mmCIF file of C-alpha atoms in Angstrom:
data_model
loop_
_atom_site.group_PDB
_atom_site.id
_atom_site.type_symbol
_atom_site.label_atom_id
_atom_site.label_comp_id
_atom_site.label_asym_id
_atom_site.label_seq_id
_atom_site.Cartn_x
_atom_site.Cartn_y
_atom_site.Cartn_z
ATOM 1 C CA MET A 6 81.634 77.072 125.914
ATOM 2 C CA PRO A 7 81.375 80.882 125.779
ATOM 3 C CA ARG A 8 83.932 82.743 123.689
ATOM 4 C CA TYR A 9 86.942 84.061 125.597
ATOM 5 C CA VAL A 10 86.703 87.841 125.934
ATOM 6 C CA THR A 11 89.974 89.158 124.501
ATOM 7 C CA PHE A 12 89.514 92.853 125.260
ATOM 8 C CA SER A 13 87.517 94.954 127.674
ATOM 9 C CA TYR A 14 87.006 98.701 127.571
ATOM 10 C CA SER A 15 86.393 101.430 130.113
ATOM 11 C CA ASP A 16 85.967 105.178 129.915
ATOM 12 C CA ASN A 17 89.109 107.269 130.147
ATOM 13 C CA LEU A 18 87.729 110.763 129.629
ATOM 14 C CA PRO A 19 88.424 113.348 132.332
ATOM 15 C CA ARG A 20 85.511 113.347 134.762
ATOM 16 C CA ASN A 21 84.620 116.974 134.073
ATOM 17 C CA ILE A 22 84.160 116.118 130.371
ATOM 18 C CA ASN A 23 82.533 112.738 130.942
ATOM 19 C CA ILE A 24 79.713 114.105 133.083
ATOM 20 C CA GLN A 25 78.748 116.472 130.257
ATOM 21 C CA LEU A 26 78.239 113.653 127.744
ATOM 22 C CA PRO A 27 74.868 112.187 126.796
ATOM 23 C CA GLU A 28 74.598 108.749 128.388
ATOM 24 C CA GLU A 29 74.647 107.123 124.934
ATOM 25 C CA LEU A 30 78.217 108.353 124.370
ATOM 26 C CA LYS A 31 79.635 107.075 127.652
ATOM 27 C CA ILE A 32 81.490 103.766 127.930
ATOM 28 C CA SER A 33 79.881 101.618 130.606
ATOM 29 C CA GLY A 34 81.928 98.471 129.998
ATOM 30 C CA SER A 35 78.812 96.420 129.371
ATOM 31 C CA ARG A 36 77.302 95.927 125.895
ATOM 32 C CA ASP A 37 78.484 99.277 124.597
ATOM 33 C CA PRO A 38 77.831 99.682 120.855
ATOM 34 C CA GLU A 39 80.950 98.709 118.947
ATOM 35 C CA ILE A 40 80.743 101.745 116.677
ATOM 36 C CA LEU A 41 80.842 103.980 119.762
ATOM 37 C CA ILE A 42 83.860 102.157 121.206
ATOM 38 C CA ILE A 43 85.654 102.526 117.866
ATOM 39 C CA LEU A 44 85.016 106.280 117.728
ATOM 40 C CA ARG A 45 86.111 106.726 121.332
ATOM 41 C CA LEU A 46 89.140 104.412 120.975
ATOM 42 C CA LEU A 47 90.393 106.194 117.861
ATOM 43 C CA SER A 48 89.844 109.497 119.692
ATOM 44 C CA GLY A 49 92.282 108.381 122.386
ATOM 45 C CA ASN A 50 90.040 108.362 125.442
ATOM 46 C CA ILE A 51 89.393 104.715 126.301
ATOM 47 C CA GLU A 52 91.241 102.384 128.656
ATOM 48 C CA LEU A 53 91.847 99.104 126.862
ATOM 49 C CA THR A 54 92.567 95.839 128.705
ATOM 50 C CA HIS A 55 93.977 92.753 126.999
ATOM 51 C CA THR A 56 92.518 90.042 129.204
ATOM 52 C CA TYR A 57 94.970 87.218 128.487
ATOM 53 C CA SER A 58 98.119 89.216 129.291
ATOM 54 C CA ASN A 59 96.382 91.564 131.730
ATOM 55 C CA THR A 60 97.874 94.455 129.772
ATOM 56 C CA ILE A 61 96.143 97.770 130.459
ATOM 57 C CA ILE A 62 96.555 100.546 127.903
ATOM 58 C CA LYS A 63 95.323 104.054 128.539
ATOM 59 C CA SER A 64 94.724 105.110 124.956
ATOM 60 C CA ARG A 65 95.961 108.687 124.474
ATOM 61 C CA ILE A 66 96.508 108.895 120.700
ATOM 62 C CA ASN A 67 93.931 110.804 118.688
ATOM 63 C CA TYR A 68 94.040 109.147 115.272
ATOM 64 C CA PHE A 69 91.534 111.662 113.916
ATOM 65 C CA SER A 70 94.279 114.292 114.018
ATOM 66 C CA GLY A 71 97.151 114.301 111.534
ATOM 67 C CA ASP A 72 99.555 115.248 114.319
ATOM 68 C CA PHE A 73 97.687 113.107 116.897
ATOM 69 C CA THR A 74 96.855 116.123 119.067
ATOM 70 C CA ARG A 75 94.487 115.139 121.860
ATOM 71 C CA PHE A 76 91.021 116.615 122.211
ATOM 72 C CA ARG A 77 90.820 119.186 124.987
ATOM 73 C CA ASN A 78 87.039 118.801 125.172
ATOM 74 C CA TRP A 79 85.810 115.733 123.294
ATOM 75 C CA LYS A 80 82.128 116.628 123.703
ATOM 76 C CA ARG A 81 82.621 119.953 121.955
ATOM 77 C CA GLU A 82 85.475 119.242 119.509
ATOM 78 C CA PHE A 83 84.717 115.748 118.195
ATOM 79 C CA PRO A 84 81.212 116.379 116.764
ATOM 80 C CA VAL A 85 82.422 119.207 114.503
ATOM 81 C CA LEU A 86 84.559 116.668 112.638
ATOM 82 C CA PHE A 87 81.232 115.432 111.230
ATOM 83 C CA SER A 88 80.005 118.912 110.307
ATOM 84 C CA GLU A 89 80.036 122.395 111.787
ATOM 85 C CA ASP A 90 76.504 122.067 113.152
ATOM 86 C CA THR A 91 76.720 118.481 114.473
ATOM 87 C CA THR A 92 76.402 118.157 118.251
ATOM 88 C CA ALA A 93 77.167 115.400 120.737
ATOM 89 C CA THR A 94 73.415 114.898 121.085
ATOM 90 C CA ASP A 95 73.108 114.301 117.330
ATOM 91 C CA ILE A 96 75.743 111.566 117.506
ATOM 92 C CA ALA A 97 74.125 110.069 120.617
ATOM 93 C CA VAL A 98 70.718 109.838 118.906
ATOM 94 C CA PHE A 99 72.284 108.304 115.808
ATOM 95 C CA ILE A 100 74.206 105.659 117.766
ATOM 96 C CA GLU A 101 71.233 104.796 119.978
ATOM 97 C CA ASN A 102 69.029 104.209 116.931
ATOM 98 C CA THR A 103 71.564 102.313 114.818
ATOM 99 C CA LYS A 104 73.593 100.398 117.410
ATOM 100 C CA TYR A 105 72.348 97.000 116.205
ATOM 101 C CA VAL A 106 72.998 97.722 112.517
ATOM 102 C CA ASN A 107 76.035 95.854 111.112
ATOM 103 C CA ARG A 108 77.087 95.085 114.671
ATOM 104 C CA SER A 109 79.152 91.996 113.827
ATOM 105 C CA PHE A 110 81.077 94.003 111.223
ATOM 106 C CA TYR A 111 81.926 96.764 113.701
ATOM 107 C CA ALA A 112 82.858 94.145 116.312
ATOM 108 C CA ALA A 113 85.391 92.681 113.870
ATOM 109 C CA ILE A 114 86.838 96.126 113.109
ATOM 110 C CA LEU A 115 87.046 96.916 116.825
ATOM 111 C CA SER A 116 89.016 93.711 117.434
ATOM 112 C CA GLU A 117 91.532 94.583 114.698
ATOM 113 C CA ILE A 118 92.000 98.136 116.009
ATOM 114 C CA SER A 119 92.466 96.811 119.539
ATOM 115 C CA GLN A 120 95.117 94.338 118.380
ATOM 116 C CA PHE A 121 96.866 97.154 116.509
ATOM 117 C CA ILE A 122 96.955 99.285 119.661
ATOM 118 C CA LEU A 123 98.176 96.334 121.763
ATOM 119 C CA HIS A 124 101.037 95.482 119.394
ATOM 120 C CA THR A 125 101.948 99.153 119.052
ATOM 121 C CA LYS A 126 102.152 99.407 122.839
ATOM 122 C CA ARG A 127 104.506 96.415 122.858
ATOM 123 C CA GLY A 128 106.729 98.052 120.241
ATOM 124 C CA ALA A 129 105.920 95.239 117.799
ATOM 125 C CA HIS A 130 105.271 97.628 114.921
ATOM 126 C CA THR A 131 105.893 95.075 112.176
ATOM 127 C CA SER A 132 103.166 92.878 113.652
ATOM 128 C CA ALA A 133 100.928 95.908 114.193
ATOM 129 C CA PHE A 134 100.986 96.630 110.451
ATOM 130 C CA ILE A 135 99.288 93.279 109.836
ATOM 131 C CA TYR A 136 96.212 94.619 111.632
ATOM 132 C CA ILE A 137 96.309 97.783 109.514
ATOM 133 C CA TYR A 138 96.011 95.596 106.449
ATOM 134 C CA ARG A 139 93.339 93.376 108.014
ATOM 135 C CA ILE A 140 91.237 96.479 108.680
ATOM 136 C CA LEU A 141 91.703 97.589 105.079
ATOM 137 C CA GLU A 142 90.581 94.182 103.824
ATOM 138 C CA LYS A 143 87.496 94.187 106.038
ATOM 139 C CA ILE A 144 86.311 97.647 105.029
ATOM 140 C CA SER A 145 87.160 97.295 101.330
ATOM 141 C CA TYR A 146 83.722 95.967 100.362
ATOM 142 C CA ALA A 147 81.761 96.756 103.506
ATOM 143 C CA PHE A 148 82.222 100.544 103.457
ATOM 144 C CA PRO A 149 81.089 101.056 99.849
ATOM 145 C CA LEU A 150 78.010 98.924 100.516
ATOM 146 C CA ILE A 151 77.245 100.674 103.813
ATOM 147 C CA TYR A 152 77.657 104.042 102.097
ATOM 148 C CA ALA A 153 75.315 103.137 99.249
ATOM 149 C CA SER A 154 72.740 101.499 101.531
ATOM 150 C CA LYS A 155 72.354 104.684 103.595
ATOM 151 C CA THR A 156 71.323 106.699 100.542
ATOM 152 C CA GLN A 157 67.565 107.231 100.601
ATOM 153 C CA ASP A 158 67.436 107.594 96.806
ATOM 154 C CA PHE A 159 67.447 104.079 95.301
ATOM 155 C CA LEU A 160 68.526 105.265 91.854
ATOM 156 C CA ARG A 161 71.422 107.186 93.363
ATOM 157 C CA SER A 162 72.473 104.074 95.324
ATOM 158 C CA PHE A 163 72.328 101.978 92.173
ATOM 159 C CA GLY A 164 74.333 104.562 90.274
ATOM 160 C CA GLN A 165 77.003 104.665 92.968
ATOM 161 C CA LEU A 166 77.452 100.895 93.015
ATOM 162 C CA LYS A 167 77.417 100.697 89.220
ATOM 163 C CA GLU A 168 80.161 103.323 89.056
ATOM 164 C CA LEU A 169 82.307 101.284 91.439
ATOM 165 C CA MET A 170 81.740 97.936 89.758
ATOM 166 C CA VAL A 171 82.429 98.810 86.147
ATOM 167 C CA GLY A 172 85.985 99.349 85.056
ATOM 168 C CA ASP A 173 89.044 97.762 83.575
ATOM 169 C CA SER A 174 91.140 94.857 84.784
ATOM 170 C CA GLU A 175 92.934 97.103 87.269
ATOM 171 C CA LYS A 176 89.955 96.789 89.611
ATOM 172 C CA LYS A 177 91.034 93.580 91.249
ATOM 173 C CA GLU A 178 92.586 93.355 94.731
ATOM 174 C CA LEU A 179 90.903 96.125 96.733
ATOM 175 C CA GLY A 180 90.322 98.053 93.490
ATOM 176 C CA PHE A 181 86.637 98.322 94.387
ATOM 177 C CA PHE A 182 87.633 100.180 97.541
ATOM 178 C CA LYS A 183 90.086 102.432 95.717
ATOM 179 C CA ALA A 184 87.325 103.491 93.322
ATOM 180 C CA PHE A 185 85.079 104.116 96.314
ATOM 181 C CA ILE A 186 87.684 106.365 97.965
ATOM 182 C CA GLN A 187 87.954 108.429 94.798
ATOM 183 C CA MET A 188 84.165 108.782 94.723
ATOM 184 C CA LEU A 189 83.974 109.518 98.458
ATOM 185 C CA TYR A 190 86.380 112.447 98.233
ATOM 186 C CA ARG A 191 85.386 113.737 94.793
ATOM 187 C CA GLY A 192 85.257 117.521 94.913
ATOM 188 C CA ASP A 193 86.763 117.569 98.400
ATOM 189 C CA SER A 194 89.960 119.600 98.752
ATOM 190 C CA ILE A 195 91.409 116.879 100.983
ATOM 191 C CA SER A 196 91.852 114.736 97.867
ATOM 192 C CA ASP A 197 94.620 117.110 96.785
ATOM 193 C CA THR A 198 96.531 116.698 100.042
ATOM 194 C CA SER A 199 98.879 113.980 101.240
ATOM 195 C CA ILE A 200 99.569 111.586 104.072
ATOM 196 C CA ASP A 201 103.073 112.466 105.246
ATOM 197 C CA ILE A 202 105.313 109.747 106.662
ATOM 198 C CA ALA A 203 108.380 111.128 108.452
ATOM 199 C CA PHE A 204 111.486 108.923 108.665
ATOM 200 C CA SER A 205 112.686 110.131 112.061
ATOM 201 C CA THR A 206 115.690 107.871 112.487
ATOM 202 C CA THR A 207 118.603 108.640 114.798
ATOM 203 C CA ASN A 208 120.983 107.738 111.966
ATOM 204 C CA SER A 209 120.582 109.767 108.764
ATOM 205 C CA ASP A 210 122.162 107.058 106.604
ATOM 206 C CA VAL A 211 119.645 104.508 107.867
ATOM 207 C CA GLY A 212 116.806 106.971 107.319
ATOM 208 C CA GLU A 213 117.894 107.621 103.737
ATOM 209 C CA GLN A 214 118.177 103.898 103.048
ATOM 210 C CA MET A 215 114.697 103.243 104.464
ATOM 211 C CA PHE A 216 113.238 106.136 102.493
ATOM 212 C CA LYS A 217 114.754 104.997 99.199
ATOM 213 C CA SER A 218 113.647 101.405 99.739
ATOM 214 C CA ILE A 219 110.023 102.383 100.336
ATOM 215 C CA ARG A 220 109.894 104.964 97.559
ATOM 216 C CA GLU A 221 111.323 102.555 94.995
ATOM 217 C CA THR A 222 108.848 99.914 96.115
ATOM 218 C CA VAL A 223 105.599 101.890 95.963
ATOM 219 C CA GLY A 224 106.292 103.678 92.667
ATOM 220 C CA ASN A 225 105.767 107.255 91.549
ATOM 221 C CA ALA A 226 102.005 106.998 90.967
ATOM 222 C CA VAL A 227 101.205 107.228 94.684
ATOM 223 C CA ILE A 228 103.839 109.844 95.578
ATOM 224 C CA HIS A 229 102.692 113.412 96.279
ATOM 225 C CA GLU A 230 104.765 116.419 95.243
ATOM 226 C CA ASP A 231 105.191 117.447 98.895
ATOM 227 C CA THR A 232 107.669 114.609 99.388
ATOM 228 C CA SER A 233 110.946 115.800 100.919
ATOM 229 C CA GLU A 234 113.834 113.576 99.891
ATOM 230 C CA PHE A 235 114.992 111.190 102.610
ATOM 231 C CA ASP A 236 112.966 112.926 105.369
ATOM 232 C CA THR A 237 109.270 112.759 104.523
ATOM 233 C CA LEU A 238 107.464 110.488 102.085
ATOM 234 C CA SER A 239 104.178 112.122 101.084
ATOM 235 C CA VAL A 240 101.509 109.784 99.721
ATOM 236 C CA LYS A 241 98.572 111.105 97.702
ATOM 237 C CA TYR A 242 95.537 111.049 99.984
ATOM 238 C CA CYS A 243 93.362 108.914 97.710
ATOM 239 C CA GLU A 244 96.254 106.549 96.942
ATOM 240 C CA MET A 245 96.887 105.541 100.545
ATOM 241 C CA SER A 246 95.151 102.187 100.118
ATOM 242 C CA SER A 247 97.462 101.411 97.180
ATOM 243 C CA PHE A 248 100.432 102.362 99.347
ATOM 244 C CA ILE A 249 99.341 99.991 102.135
ATOM 245 C CA ILE A 250 98.763 97.156 99.658
ATOM 246 C CA ASN A 251 102.173 97.687 98.078
ATOM 247 C CA ILE A 252 103.909 97.583 101.451
ATOM 248 C CA ARG A 253 102.057 94.385 102.355
ATOM 249 C CA ASN A 254 102.905 92.723 99.039
ATOM 250 C CA ARG A 255 106.537 93.785 98.847
ATOM 251 C CA PHE A 256 107.483 93.105 102.449
ATOM 252 C CA PHE A 257 105.274 90.319 103.793
ATOM 253 C CA HIS A 258 104.675 88.431 100.537
ATOM 254 C CA ASN A 259 108.077 89.292 99.033
ATOM 255 C CA LEU A 260 106.680 88.687 95.560
ATOM 256 C CA ASN A 261 108.906 87.586 92.706
ATOM 257 C CA GLY A 262 108.537 88.187 88.999
ATOM 258 C CA GLY A 263 110.708 91.254 88.612
ATOM 259 C CA ALA A 264 108.882 93.417 91.140
ATOM 260 C CA THR A 265 110.870 95.530 93.589
ATOM 261 C CA ASN A 266 110.624 94.017 97.056
ATOM 262 C CA ILE A 267 111.502 95.522 100.428
ATOM 263 C CA GLU A 268 114.717 93.759 101.354
ATOM 264 C CA SER A 269 115.440 93.185 105.036
ATOM 265 C CA ASP A 270 119.053 94.314 104.833
ATOM 266 C CA ARG A 271 118.024 97.689 103.372
ATOM 267 C CA ILE A 272 115.445 98.627 105.975
ATOM 268 C CA VAL A 273 117.791 97.674 108.865
ATOM 269 C CA ASP A 274 115.045 97.530 111.547
ATOM 270 C CA SER A 275 111.521 96.623 110.455
ATOM 271 C CA ASP A 276 109.910 97.661 113.747
ATOM 272 C CA GLU A 277 111.410 101.131 113.424
ATOM 273 C CA LEU A 278 110.310 101.383 109.789
ATOM 274 C CA PHE A 279 106.719 100.435 110.609
ATOM 275 C CA SER A 280 106.711 102.767 113.609
ATOM 276 C CA PHE A 281 106.874 105.556 111.004
ATOM 277 C CA ILE A 282 104.297 104.083 108.622
ATOM 278 C CA ASN A 283 101.660 102.711 111.001
ATOM 279 C CA PRO A 284 100.425 105.859 112.791
ATOM 280 C CA MET A 285 99.787 107.679 109.515
ATOM 281 C CA ALA A 286 98.131 104.617 107.979
ATOM 282 C CA MET A 287 95.824 104.349 110.992
ATOM 283 C CA HIS A 288 95.128 108.088 110.798
ATOM 284 C CA TRP A 289 94.024 107.676 107.186
ATOM 285 C CA LEU A 290 91.833 104.662 107.966
ATOM 286 C CA SER A 291 90.305 106.581 110.878
ATOM 287 C CA MET A 292 89.429 109.515 108.638
ATOM 288 C CA VAL A 293 87.796 107.202 106.095
ATOM 289 C CA PHE A 294 85.834 105.589 108.937
ATOM 290 C CA LEU A 295 84.781 109.051 110.100
ATOM 291 C CA GLN A 296 83.746 110.111 106.595
ATOM 292 C CA VAL A 297 81.520 107.062 106.110
ATOM 293 C CA THR A 298 80.021 107.450 109.591
ATOM 294 C CA ALA A 299 79.366 111.153 108.967
ATOM 295 C CA TYR A 300 77.536 110.278 105.760
ATOM 296 C CA SER A 301 75.471 107.642 107.586
ATOM 297 C CA LEU A 302 74.593 110.214 110.260
ATOM 298 C CA SER A 303 73.571 112.770 107.636
ATOM 299 C CA GLU A 304 71.338 110.283 105.811
ATOM 300 C CA PHE A 305 69.848 109.124 109.132
ATOM 301 C CA GLN A 306 68.932 112.704 110.019
ATOM 302 C CA THR A 307 67.463 113.321 106.561
ATOM 303 C CA HIS A 308 65.332 110.190 106.844
ATOM 304 C CA ARG A 309 64.039 111.230 110.286
ATOM 305 C CA ARG A 310 63.148 114.705 109.041
ATOM 306 C CA ASN A 311 61.307 113.298 106.036
ATOM 307 C CA ALA A 312 59.450 110.791 108.211
ATOM 308 C CA ALA A 313 58.310 113.584 110.518
ATOM 309 C CA VAL A 314 56.697 115.556 107.686
#
């Protein structure tokens, strides 16, 4: 019995932009590379259909933007997120030549992102957070290995993995990934910035209570100095994975042993709370995905140039 197809995808770019794209970057709806669908879905220009419920979602949210601003011209604006001189053709060539690499991994990530978007559309933000965490779990070992495997210098690859694998007892649950994030953004000014979660409640007392509950739960180590009391919780960019893990542990697992948990009566409405957290968490995951993909593209281009010599 063939597997039930949970989601289908179709192109949702304006026609005047779509016709400019290389064919390899268009969504045909038939055997499109999963990595392409992910990039397009996170860009906010794919129509997503949940087959079982016949729910159609015209994805409009650009998770590659901190304020979710839509691309005016995806062909021109998206490639420069990789580098200033990257073109749509460069991305098309890369995807065409690597579309079968790690395909099952990207298919799994695509499914989690699609479920996140579906539950967000339904307003089930508490449930949607589960898929945020599932994505984090899936990429926690895969991304460091993908990153290292793309390096053409074997000794450099070995050195990168060795750096991630040695450490103290803190490197346990997703610690490998946290070390990778610190390595990935080393020397990058973005590592000094923050992911800002705004508590935009209609009731200021509720907003303050939510803010305090989350801040007390995650601890000072992940909090950025840009935090504005009771309005905006700023998380250090490279500590976002720790933030997500803490939220998962203290709300869904409700761990005992003296740890501060997120109590239901303090957050008032969990769906509203996660409606503030989820978009910024997905933005951060999207940017990590982009960073790893950009590195893979760069190494692919270097390898092709060297092979041509």
